[in-house]
Coordinates of C-alpha atoms in Angstrom, one line a residue:
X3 CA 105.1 158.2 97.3
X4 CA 105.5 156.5 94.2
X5 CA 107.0 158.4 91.1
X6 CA 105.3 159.1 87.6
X7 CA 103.8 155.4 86.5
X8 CA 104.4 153.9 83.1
X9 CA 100.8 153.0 82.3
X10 CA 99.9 149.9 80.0
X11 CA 96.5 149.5 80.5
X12 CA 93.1 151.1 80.1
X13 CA 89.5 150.9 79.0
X14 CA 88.2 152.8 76.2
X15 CA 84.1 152.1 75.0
X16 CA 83.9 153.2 71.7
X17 CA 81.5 154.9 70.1
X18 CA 79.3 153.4 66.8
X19 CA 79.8 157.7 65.6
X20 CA 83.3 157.2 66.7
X21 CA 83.7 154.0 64.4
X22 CA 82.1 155.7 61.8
X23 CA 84.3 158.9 61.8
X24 CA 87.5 156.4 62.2
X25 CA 85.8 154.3 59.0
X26 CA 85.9 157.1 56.9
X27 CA 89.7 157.3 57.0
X28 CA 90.5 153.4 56.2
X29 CA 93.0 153.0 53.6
X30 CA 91.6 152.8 50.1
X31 CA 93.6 149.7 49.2
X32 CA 93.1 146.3 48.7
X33 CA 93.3 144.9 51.9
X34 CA 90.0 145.5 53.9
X35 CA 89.8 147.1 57.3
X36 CA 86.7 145.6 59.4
X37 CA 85.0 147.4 62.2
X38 CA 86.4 145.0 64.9
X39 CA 89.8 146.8 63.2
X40 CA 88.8 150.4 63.4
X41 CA 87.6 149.9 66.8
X42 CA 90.3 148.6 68.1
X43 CA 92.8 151.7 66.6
X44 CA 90.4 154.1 68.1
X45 CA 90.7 152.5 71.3
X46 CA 94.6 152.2 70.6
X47 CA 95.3 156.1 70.0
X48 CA 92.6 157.2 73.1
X49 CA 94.5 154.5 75.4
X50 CA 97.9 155.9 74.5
X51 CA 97.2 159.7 74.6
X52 CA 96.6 160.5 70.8
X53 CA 92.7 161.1 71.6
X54 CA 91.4 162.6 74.4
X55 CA 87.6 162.4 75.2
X56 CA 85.6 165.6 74.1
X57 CA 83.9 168.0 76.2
X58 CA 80.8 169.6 76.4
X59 CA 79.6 170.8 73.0
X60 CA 82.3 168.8 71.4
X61 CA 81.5 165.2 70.6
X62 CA 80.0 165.9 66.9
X63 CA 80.9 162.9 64.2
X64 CA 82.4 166.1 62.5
X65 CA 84.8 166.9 65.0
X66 CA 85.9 162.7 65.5
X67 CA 86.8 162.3 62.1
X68 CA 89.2 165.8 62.3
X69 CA 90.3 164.6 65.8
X70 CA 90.7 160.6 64.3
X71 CA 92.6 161.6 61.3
X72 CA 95.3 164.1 63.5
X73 CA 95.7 161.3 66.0
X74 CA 96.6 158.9 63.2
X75 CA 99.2 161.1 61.7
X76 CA 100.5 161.6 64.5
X77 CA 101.2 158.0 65.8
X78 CA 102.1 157.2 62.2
X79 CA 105.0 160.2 62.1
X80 CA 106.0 159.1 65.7
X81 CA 106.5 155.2 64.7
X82 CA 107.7 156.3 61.5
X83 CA 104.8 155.0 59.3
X84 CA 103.2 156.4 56.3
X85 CA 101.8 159.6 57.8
X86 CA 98.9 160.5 55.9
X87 CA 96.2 160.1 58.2
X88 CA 94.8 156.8 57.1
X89 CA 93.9 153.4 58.6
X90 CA 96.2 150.9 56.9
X91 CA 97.3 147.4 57.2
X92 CA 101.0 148.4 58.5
X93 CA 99.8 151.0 61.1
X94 CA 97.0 148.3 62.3
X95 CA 100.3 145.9 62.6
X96 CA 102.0 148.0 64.6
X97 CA 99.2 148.6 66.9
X98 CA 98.3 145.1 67.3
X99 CA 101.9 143.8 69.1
X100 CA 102.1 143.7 73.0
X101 CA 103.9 146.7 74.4
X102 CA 104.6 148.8 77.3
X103 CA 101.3 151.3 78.0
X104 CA 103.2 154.2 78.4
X105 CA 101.4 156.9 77.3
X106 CA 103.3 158.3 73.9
X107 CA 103.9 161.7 73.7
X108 CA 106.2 163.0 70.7
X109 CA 107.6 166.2 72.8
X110 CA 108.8 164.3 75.3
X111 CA 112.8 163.2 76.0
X112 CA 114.2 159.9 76.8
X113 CA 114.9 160.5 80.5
X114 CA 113.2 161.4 83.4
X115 CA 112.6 164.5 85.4
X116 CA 114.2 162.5 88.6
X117 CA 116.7 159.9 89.1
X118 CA 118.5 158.1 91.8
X119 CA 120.5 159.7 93.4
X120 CA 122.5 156.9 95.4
X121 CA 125.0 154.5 93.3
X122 CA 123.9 151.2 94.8
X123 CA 120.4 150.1 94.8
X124 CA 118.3 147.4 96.5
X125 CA 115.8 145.5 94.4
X126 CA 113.2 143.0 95.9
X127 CA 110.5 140.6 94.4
X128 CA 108.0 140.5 96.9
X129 CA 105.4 137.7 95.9
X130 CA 107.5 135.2 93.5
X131 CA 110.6 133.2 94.7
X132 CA 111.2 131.0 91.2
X133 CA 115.3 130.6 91.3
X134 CA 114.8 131.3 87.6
X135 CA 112.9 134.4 88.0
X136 CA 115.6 135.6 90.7
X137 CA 118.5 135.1 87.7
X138 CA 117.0 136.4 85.2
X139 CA 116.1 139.3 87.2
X140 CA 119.7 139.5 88.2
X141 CA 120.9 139.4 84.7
X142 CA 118.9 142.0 83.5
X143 CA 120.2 144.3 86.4
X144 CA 123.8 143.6 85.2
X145 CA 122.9 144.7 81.8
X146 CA 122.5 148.1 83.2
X147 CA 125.0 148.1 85.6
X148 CA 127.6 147.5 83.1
X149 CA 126.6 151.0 80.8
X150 CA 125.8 152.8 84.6
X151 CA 127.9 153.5 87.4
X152 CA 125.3 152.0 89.6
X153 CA 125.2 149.0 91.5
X154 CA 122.2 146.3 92.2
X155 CA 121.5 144.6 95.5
X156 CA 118.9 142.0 96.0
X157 CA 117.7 142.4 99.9
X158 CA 113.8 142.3 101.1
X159 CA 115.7 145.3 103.8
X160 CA 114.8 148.9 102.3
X161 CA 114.4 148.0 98.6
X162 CA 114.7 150.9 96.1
X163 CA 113.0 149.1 93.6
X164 CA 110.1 146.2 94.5
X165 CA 109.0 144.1 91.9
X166 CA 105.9 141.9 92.4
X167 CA 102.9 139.6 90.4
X168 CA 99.8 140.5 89.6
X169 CA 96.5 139.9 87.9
X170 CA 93.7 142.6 86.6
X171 CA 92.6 144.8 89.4
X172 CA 95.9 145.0 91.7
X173 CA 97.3 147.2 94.6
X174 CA 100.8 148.3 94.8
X175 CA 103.2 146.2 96.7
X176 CA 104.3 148.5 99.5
X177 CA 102.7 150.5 102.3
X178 CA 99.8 151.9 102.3
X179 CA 98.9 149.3 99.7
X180 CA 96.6 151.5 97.4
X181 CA 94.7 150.3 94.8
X182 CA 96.9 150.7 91.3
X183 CA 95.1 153.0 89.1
X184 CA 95.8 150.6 86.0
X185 CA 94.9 147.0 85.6
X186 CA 96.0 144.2 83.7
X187 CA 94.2 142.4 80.8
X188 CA 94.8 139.0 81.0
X189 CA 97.0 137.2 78.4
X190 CA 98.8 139.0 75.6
X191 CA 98.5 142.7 74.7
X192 CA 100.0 144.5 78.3
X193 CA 102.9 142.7 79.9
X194 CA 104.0 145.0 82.6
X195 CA 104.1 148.1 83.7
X196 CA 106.8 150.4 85.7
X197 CA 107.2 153.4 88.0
X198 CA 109.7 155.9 87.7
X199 CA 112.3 157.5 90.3
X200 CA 110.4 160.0 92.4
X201 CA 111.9 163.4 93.7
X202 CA 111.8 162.0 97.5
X203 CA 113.2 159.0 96.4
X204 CA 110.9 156.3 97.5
X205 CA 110.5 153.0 96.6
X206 CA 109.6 152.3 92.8
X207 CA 107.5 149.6 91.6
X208 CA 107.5 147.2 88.8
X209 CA 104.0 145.0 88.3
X210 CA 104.4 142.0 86.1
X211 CA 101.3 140.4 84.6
X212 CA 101.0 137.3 86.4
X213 CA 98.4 135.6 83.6
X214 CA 101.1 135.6 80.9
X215 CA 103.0 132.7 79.7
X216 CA 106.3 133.4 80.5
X217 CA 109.5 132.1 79.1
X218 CA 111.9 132.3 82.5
X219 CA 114.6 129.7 81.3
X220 CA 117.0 131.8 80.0
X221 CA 117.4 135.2 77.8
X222 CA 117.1 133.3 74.7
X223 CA 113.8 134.0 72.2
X224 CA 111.3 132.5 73.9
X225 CA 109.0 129.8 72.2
X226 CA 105.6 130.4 70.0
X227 CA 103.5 131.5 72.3
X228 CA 105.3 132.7 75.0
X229 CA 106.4 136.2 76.1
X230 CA 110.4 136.8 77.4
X231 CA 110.6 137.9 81.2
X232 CA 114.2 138.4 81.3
X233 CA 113.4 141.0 77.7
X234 CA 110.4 142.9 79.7
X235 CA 112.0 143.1 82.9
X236 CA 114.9 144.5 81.1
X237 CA 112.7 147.2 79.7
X238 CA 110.7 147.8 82.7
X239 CA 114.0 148.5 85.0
X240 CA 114.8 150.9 82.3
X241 CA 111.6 152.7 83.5
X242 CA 112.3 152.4 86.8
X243 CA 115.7 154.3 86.1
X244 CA 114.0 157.0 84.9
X245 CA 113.8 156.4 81.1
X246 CA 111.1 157.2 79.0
X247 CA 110.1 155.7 75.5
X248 CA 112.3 156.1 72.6
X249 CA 110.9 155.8 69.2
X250 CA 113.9 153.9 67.5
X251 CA 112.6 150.7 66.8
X252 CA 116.3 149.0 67.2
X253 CA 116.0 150.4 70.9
X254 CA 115.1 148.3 73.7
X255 CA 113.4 151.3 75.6
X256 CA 111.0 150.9 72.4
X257 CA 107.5 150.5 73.7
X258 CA 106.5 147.5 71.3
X259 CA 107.9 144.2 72.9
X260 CA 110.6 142.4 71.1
X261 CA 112.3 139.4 71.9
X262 CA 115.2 139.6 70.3
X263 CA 116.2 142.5 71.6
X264 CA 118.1 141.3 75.0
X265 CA 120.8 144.2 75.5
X266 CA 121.0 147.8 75.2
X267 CA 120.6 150.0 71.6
X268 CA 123.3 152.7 71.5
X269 CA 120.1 155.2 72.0
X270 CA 119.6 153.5 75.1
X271 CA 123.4 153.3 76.4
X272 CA 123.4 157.1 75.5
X273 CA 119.9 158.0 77.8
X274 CA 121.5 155.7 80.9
X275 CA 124.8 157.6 80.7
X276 CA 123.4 161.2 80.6
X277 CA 121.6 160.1 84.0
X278 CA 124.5 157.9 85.1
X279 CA 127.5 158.2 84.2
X280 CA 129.5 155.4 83.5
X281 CA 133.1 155.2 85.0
X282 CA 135.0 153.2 82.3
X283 CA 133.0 154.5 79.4
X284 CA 132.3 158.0 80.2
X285 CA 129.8 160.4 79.6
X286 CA 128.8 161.6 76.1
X287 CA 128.8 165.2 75.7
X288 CA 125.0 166.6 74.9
X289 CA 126.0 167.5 71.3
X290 CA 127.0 163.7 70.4
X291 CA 124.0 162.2 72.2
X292 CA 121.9 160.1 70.0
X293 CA 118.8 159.6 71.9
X294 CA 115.8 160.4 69.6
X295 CA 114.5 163.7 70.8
X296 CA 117.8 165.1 72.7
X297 CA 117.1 168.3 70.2
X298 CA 113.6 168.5 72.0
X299 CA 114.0 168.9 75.4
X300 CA 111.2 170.5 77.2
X301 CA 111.9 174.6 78.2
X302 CA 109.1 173.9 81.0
X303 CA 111.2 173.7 83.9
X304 CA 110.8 177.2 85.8
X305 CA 113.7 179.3 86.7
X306 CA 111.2 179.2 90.1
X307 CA 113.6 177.0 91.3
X308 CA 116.1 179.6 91.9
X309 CA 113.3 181.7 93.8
X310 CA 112.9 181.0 97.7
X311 CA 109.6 179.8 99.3
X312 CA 107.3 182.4 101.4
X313 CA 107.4 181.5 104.8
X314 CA 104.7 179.3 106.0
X315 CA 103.5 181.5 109.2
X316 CA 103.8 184.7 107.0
X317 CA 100.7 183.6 104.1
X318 CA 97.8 182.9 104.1
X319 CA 97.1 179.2 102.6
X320 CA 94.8 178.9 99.5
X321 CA 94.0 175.2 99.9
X322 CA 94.3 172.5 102.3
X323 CA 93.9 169.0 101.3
X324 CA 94.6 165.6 103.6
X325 CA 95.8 162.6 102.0
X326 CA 96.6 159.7 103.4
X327 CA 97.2 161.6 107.2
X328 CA 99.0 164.0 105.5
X329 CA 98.2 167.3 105.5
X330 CA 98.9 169.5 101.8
X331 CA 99.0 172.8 102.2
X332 CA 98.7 175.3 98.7
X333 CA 100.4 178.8 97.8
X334 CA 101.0 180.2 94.3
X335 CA 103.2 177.7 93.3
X336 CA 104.3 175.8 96.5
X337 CA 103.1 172.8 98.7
X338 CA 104.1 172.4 102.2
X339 CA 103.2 168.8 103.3
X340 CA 103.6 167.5 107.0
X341 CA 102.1 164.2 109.1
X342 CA 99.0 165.1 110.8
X343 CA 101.1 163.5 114.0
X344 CA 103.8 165.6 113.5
X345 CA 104.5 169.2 114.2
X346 CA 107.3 169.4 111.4
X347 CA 106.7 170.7 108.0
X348 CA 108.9 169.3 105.2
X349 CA 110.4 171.7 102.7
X350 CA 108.6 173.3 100.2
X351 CA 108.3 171.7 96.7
X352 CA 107.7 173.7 93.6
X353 CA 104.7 172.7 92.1
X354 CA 106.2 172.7 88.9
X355 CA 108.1 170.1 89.8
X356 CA 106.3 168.5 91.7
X357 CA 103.6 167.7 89.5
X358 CA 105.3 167.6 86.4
X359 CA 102.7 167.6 84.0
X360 CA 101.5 171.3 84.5
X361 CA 102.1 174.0 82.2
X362 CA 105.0 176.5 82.4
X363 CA 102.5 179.2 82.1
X364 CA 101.4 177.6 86.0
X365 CA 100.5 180.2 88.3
X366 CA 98.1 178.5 90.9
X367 CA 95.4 176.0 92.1
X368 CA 92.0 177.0 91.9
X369 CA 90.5 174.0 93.9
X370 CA 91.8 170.4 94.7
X371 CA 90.2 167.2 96.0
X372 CA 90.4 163.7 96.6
X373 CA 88.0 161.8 94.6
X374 CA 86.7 158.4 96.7
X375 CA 88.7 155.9 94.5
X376 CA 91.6 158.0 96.0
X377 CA 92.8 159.9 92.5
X378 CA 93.3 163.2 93.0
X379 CA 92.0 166.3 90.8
X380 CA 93.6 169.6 90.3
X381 CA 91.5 172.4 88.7
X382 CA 94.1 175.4 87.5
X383 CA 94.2 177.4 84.2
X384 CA 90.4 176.9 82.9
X385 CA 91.6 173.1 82.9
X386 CA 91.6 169.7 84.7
X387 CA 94.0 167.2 85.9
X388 CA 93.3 164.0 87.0
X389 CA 95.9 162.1 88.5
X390 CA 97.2 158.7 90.6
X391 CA 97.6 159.2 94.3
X392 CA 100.4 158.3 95.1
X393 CA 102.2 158.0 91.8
X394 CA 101.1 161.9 90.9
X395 CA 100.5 160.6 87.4
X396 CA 97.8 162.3 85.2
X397 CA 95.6 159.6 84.1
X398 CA 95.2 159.3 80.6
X399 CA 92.6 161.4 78.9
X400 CA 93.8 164.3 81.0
X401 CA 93.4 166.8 81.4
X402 CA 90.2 168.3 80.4
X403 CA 88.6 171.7 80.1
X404 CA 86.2 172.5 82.7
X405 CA 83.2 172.3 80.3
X406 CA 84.1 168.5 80.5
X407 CA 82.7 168.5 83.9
X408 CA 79.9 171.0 82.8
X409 CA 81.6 173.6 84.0
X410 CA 81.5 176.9 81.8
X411 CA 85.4 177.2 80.4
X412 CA 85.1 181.0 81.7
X413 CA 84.2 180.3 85.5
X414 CA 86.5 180.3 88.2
X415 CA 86.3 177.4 90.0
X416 CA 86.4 178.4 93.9
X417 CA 86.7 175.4 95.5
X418 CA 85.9 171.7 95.7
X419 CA 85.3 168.7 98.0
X420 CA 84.4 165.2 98.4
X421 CA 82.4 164.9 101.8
X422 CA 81.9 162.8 104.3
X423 CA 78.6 161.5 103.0
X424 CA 79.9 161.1 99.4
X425 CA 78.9 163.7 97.6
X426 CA 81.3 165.6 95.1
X427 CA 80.7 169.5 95.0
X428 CA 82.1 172.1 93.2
X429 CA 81.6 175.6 93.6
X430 CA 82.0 177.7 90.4
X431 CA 81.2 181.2 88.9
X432 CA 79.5 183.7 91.3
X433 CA 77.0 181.7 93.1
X434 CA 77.0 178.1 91.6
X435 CA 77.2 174.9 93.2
X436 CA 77.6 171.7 91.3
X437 CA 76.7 168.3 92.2
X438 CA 78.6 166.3 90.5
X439 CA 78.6 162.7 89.8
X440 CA 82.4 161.3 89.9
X441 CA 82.1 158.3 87.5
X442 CA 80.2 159.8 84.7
X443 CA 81.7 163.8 85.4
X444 CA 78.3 164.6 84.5
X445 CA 75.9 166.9 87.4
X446 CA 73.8 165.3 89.7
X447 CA 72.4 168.3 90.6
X448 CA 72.5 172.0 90.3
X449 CA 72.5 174.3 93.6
X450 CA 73.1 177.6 94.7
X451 CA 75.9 177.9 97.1
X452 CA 74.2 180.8 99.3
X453 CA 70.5 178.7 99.9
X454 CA 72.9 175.5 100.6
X455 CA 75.2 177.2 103.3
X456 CA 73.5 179.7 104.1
X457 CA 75.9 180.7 106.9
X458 CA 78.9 180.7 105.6
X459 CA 80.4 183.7 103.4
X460 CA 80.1 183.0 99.8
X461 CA 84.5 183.9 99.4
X462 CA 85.7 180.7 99.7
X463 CA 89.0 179.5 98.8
X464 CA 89.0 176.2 100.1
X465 CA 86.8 173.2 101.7
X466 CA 88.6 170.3 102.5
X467 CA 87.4 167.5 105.3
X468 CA 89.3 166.9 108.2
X469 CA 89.9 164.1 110.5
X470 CA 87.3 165.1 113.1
X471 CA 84.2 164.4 110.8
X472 CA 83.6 167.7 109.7
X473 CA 83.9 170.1 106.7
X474 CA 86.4 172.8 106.6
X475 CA 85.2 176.3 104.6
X476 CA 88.2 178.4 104.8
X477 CA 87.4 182.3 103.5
X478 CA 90.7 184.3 103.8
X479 CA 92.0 184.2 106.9
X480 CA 88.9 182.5 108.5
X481 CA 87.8 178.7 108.7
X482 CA 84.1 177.7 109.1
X483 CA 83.8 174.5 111.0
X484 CA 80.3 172.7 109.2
X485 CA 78.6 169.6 110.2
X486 CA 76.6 168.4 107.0
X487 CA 74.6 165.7 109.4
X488 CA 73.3 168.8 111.2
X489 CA 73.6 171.5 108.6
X490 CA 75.1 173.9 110.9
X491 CA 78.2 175.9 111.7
X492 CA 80.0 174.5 115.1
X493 CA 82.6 176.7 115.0
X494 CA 84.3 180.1 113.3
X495 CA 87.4 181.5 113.7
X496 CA 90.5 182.5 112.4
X497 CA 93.1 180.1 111.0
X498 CA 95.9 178.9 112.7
X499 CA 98.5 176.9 111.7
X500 CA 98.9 175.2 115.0
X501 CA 94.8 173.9 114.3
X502 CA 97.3 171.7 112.6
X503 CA 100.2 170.8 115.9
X504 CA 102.1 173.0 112.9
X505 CA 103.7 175.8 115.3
X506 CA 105.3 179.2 113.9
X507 CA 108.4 180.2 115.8
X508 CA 108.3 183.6 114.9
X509 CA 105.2 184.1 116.8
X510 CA 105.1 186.9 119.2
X511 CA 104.8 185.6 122.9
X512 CA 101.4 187.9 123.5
X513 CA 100.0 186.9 120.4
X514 CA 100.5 182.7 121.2
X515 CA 98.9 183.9 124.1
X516 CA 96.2 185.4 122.8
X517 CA 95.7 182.7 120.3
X518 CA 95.5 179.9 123.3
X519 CA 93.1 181.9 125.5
X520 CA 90.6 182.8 122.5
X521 CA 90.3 178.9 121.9
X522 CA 90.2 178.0 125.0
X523 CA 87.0 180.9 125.4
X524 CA 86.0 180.5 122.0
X525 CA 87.2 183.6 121.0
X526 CA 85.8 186.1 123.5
X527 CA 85.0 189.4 121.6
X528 CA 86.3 190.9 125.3
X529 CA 90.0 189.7 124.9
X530 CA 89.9 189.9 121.4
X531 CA 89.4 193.9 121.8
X532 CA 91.6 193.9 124.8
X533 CA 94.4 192.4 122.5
X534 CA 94.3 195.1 120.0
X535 CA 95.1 198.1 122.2

């Protein structure tokens, strides 16, 4: 599973009311700001987390302007720019230089929720074999490896970190090969983009824009009209350490490319070493670190982690969800995940940390699905997330409130599914079923849950599809087994973990019994009675 990406690309269709409430905040001065201009900074603060679409009831040219003018003070306080709120040469500047499409966000910190933890890593370009590439790529290695205590192999065996070309649309490098959420633009603008270390410590991945004119020769400043691959793969490995942004425009880590700058910024050295120690330099003690939000660090992550797990065989699951023929399964704030082919479960993850986005005020999943480009969406907390499968980053934009997806904000959501024959539906409030189109979030059509399954009890926690064609309504402890070719129930029972080849130890012998006999006679009201006395 990949870790969190570092986005650098996407698509943003502005609106002519959007212009116009961007318009009314151009600077007053001399210098005139065309349309082409305040289209492009509106697309520039929406792409890089400053603007988020609005939902239902939201979109007045009222509200843009309020939203415009906040997002542009904003960036301009984050990028230390005249922060009054108003379109101006030296903020359009700014904006207009290539850089690394990580999202910004101004509460975050300069490293990473995970990093490796192995000292000697294996790095691999899969798809370019250029011996200047390969030195250049070596070099910039070094330049961490001499501020670290880590270590840098190049082997196509097991590589930590894979690096490989690309163009526009792309998949990622390694197994299973899915599609990469975030697509490259051609020449100039976004160079690369980077993953960062994941909790299970997979392989990263580093995509470089294969339409750019690269400068491979050596470190040096490139010529006019070329872009620096040993200066961008230097930042990208940063990423791939697990360092964020930094604002410090003297840093490399800075998200704006620069080809001058070839080594590391102290605020860089001092964001490697709190993840790395280095064994000749030491480690800087938190109170002299000089990274530029050190003060800031987030308070998010839970004391949960010092509370134990349930055990599996003793709840009852909220949600199931299969991804990639692996089987997800929801409580409160854990996930237990385990290989449809295998009977073992691996250890439960704290959601919190798992999908590090969510708030600390997290208490649990409403509904989950898969949509069919493979992203996956979260509903929780009156909002929703939209994230990469399998990076588990939340796609820009996100998250939402429900009334984005027409949803009333004060409706549970129950649960949610992407069937077999395509169709997106989400079951909300007391009795409503929504139809809902994927692409433009917007309903399809309106149902009511109890005429549409008539058969099945209107408590649901969770639908998910399994591997055997059909849908699966779970309702407490019971699963409904629905064929929506035929529109009828196959099958009802209650759930059991070894449905799954998942089998409970602590099981009483009788009861295993019982449990084999009832499928085997489809539960027979005759044992089931005989059982229970």
């Amino acid at each position: 599973m990949q870790a969190a990406v570092v986005v650098l690309s996407w698509f943003f269709c502005i609106s002519a009311n959007a212009a116009a409430a961007a318009a009314d905040n151009v600077d007053d001065g001399s210098d005139t700001i065309s349309e082409r201009e305040i289209d492009m900074a509106y697309s520039h603060l929406t792409k890089y987390g400053y603007i988020k679409e609005p939902g239902e009831g939201e979109s007045t040219q009222d509200n843009r302007t309020n939203i415009t003018v906040n997002a542009l003070k904003k960036f301009q306080e984050l990028y230390k720019l005249p922060s009054d709120g108003r379109l101006n040469a030296e903020t359009l500047q700014l904006m207009s230089r290539p850089r690394c499409g990580n999202i910004d966000d101004p509460a975050a910190y300069m490293t990473h929720r995970y990093k490796w933890t192995k000292q000697t890593l294996i790095y691999y370009i899969s798809n370019m074999h250029d011996l200047h590439i390969l030195q250049m790529t070596d070099k910039a290695f070094q330049v961490w490896a001499n501020h670290t205590n880590l270590k840098f192999k190049y082997s196509s065996r097991n590589p930590d970190i894979l690096i490989s070309f690309h163009t526009r649309k792309h998949e990622f490098a390694s197994p299973p090969y899915p599609q990469c959420a975030f697509e490259f633009d051609g020449l100039g603008n976004v160079l690369a983009h980077a993953y960062f270390p994941s909790r299970d410590q997979n392989v990263v991945e580093m995509h470089i824009d294969w339409e750019e004119r690269w400068h491979v020769a050596d470190a040096n400043a490139p010529p006019p009209g070329y872009s620096s691959y040993f200066q961008v793969v230097l930042h990208e490995i940063g990423h791939t350490l697990g360092l964020h942004h930094s604002s410090d425009e003297n840093a490399l880590m800075f998200p704006y490319y620069n080809s001058n700058m070839i080594t590391l910024h102290e605020d860089d050295i001092a964001g490697i070493r709190a993840l790395y120690p280095s064994d000749t330099a030491g480690t800087p003690s938190p109170e002299n670190k000089t990274y530029h939000l050190s003060t800031r660090i987030k308070t998010t992550t839970p004391t949960l982690k010092t509370i134990k797990p349930p055990d599996l065989c003793t709840i009852q699951i909220e949600h199931f969800l299969i991804l990639n023929k692996r089987l997800y399964m929801f409580y409160e704030h854990w996930v237990w995940i385990s290989a449809l082919n295998s009977s073992k479960v691996e250890p439960a993850k704290n959601l919190l940390e798992w999908l590090t986005f969510l708030p600390a005020s997290f208490k649990r999943l409403e509904a989950v699905y898969q949509k069919p480009n493979g992203d996956v969406v979260f509903f929780s907390g009156g909002r929703i997330y939209i994230v990469q499968f399998p990076s588990l980053q939340l796609l820009p934009g996100w998250p939402q409130p429900y009334s984005h997806f027409t949803i009333p904000n004060s409706h549970k959501v129950n649960a949610a599914v992407n069937t077999y024959t395509g169709r997106t539906l989400i079951y909300h409030g007391a009795n409503e079923l929504l139809d809902l189109d994927d692409c433009s979030h917007r309903p399809k059509n309106r149902l009511i849950y109890a005429e549409t399954f008539p058969d099945i009890p209107a408590k649901i926690t969770s639908i998910f599809k399994y591997m055997d064609g059909y849908l699966y309504f779970i309702t407490g402890n019971k699963f409904h087994k629905y064929s929506e070719y035929t529109g009828r129930v196959i099958q009802s029972g209650d759930i059991d973990l070894s449905l799954f080849n998942i089998h409970c130890a602590n099981k009483g012998v009788l009861e295993q019994l019982y449990n084999v006999l009832a499928k085997l006679l489809k539960f027979d009201k005759h044992i089931e009675l005989y059982m229970r006395h």
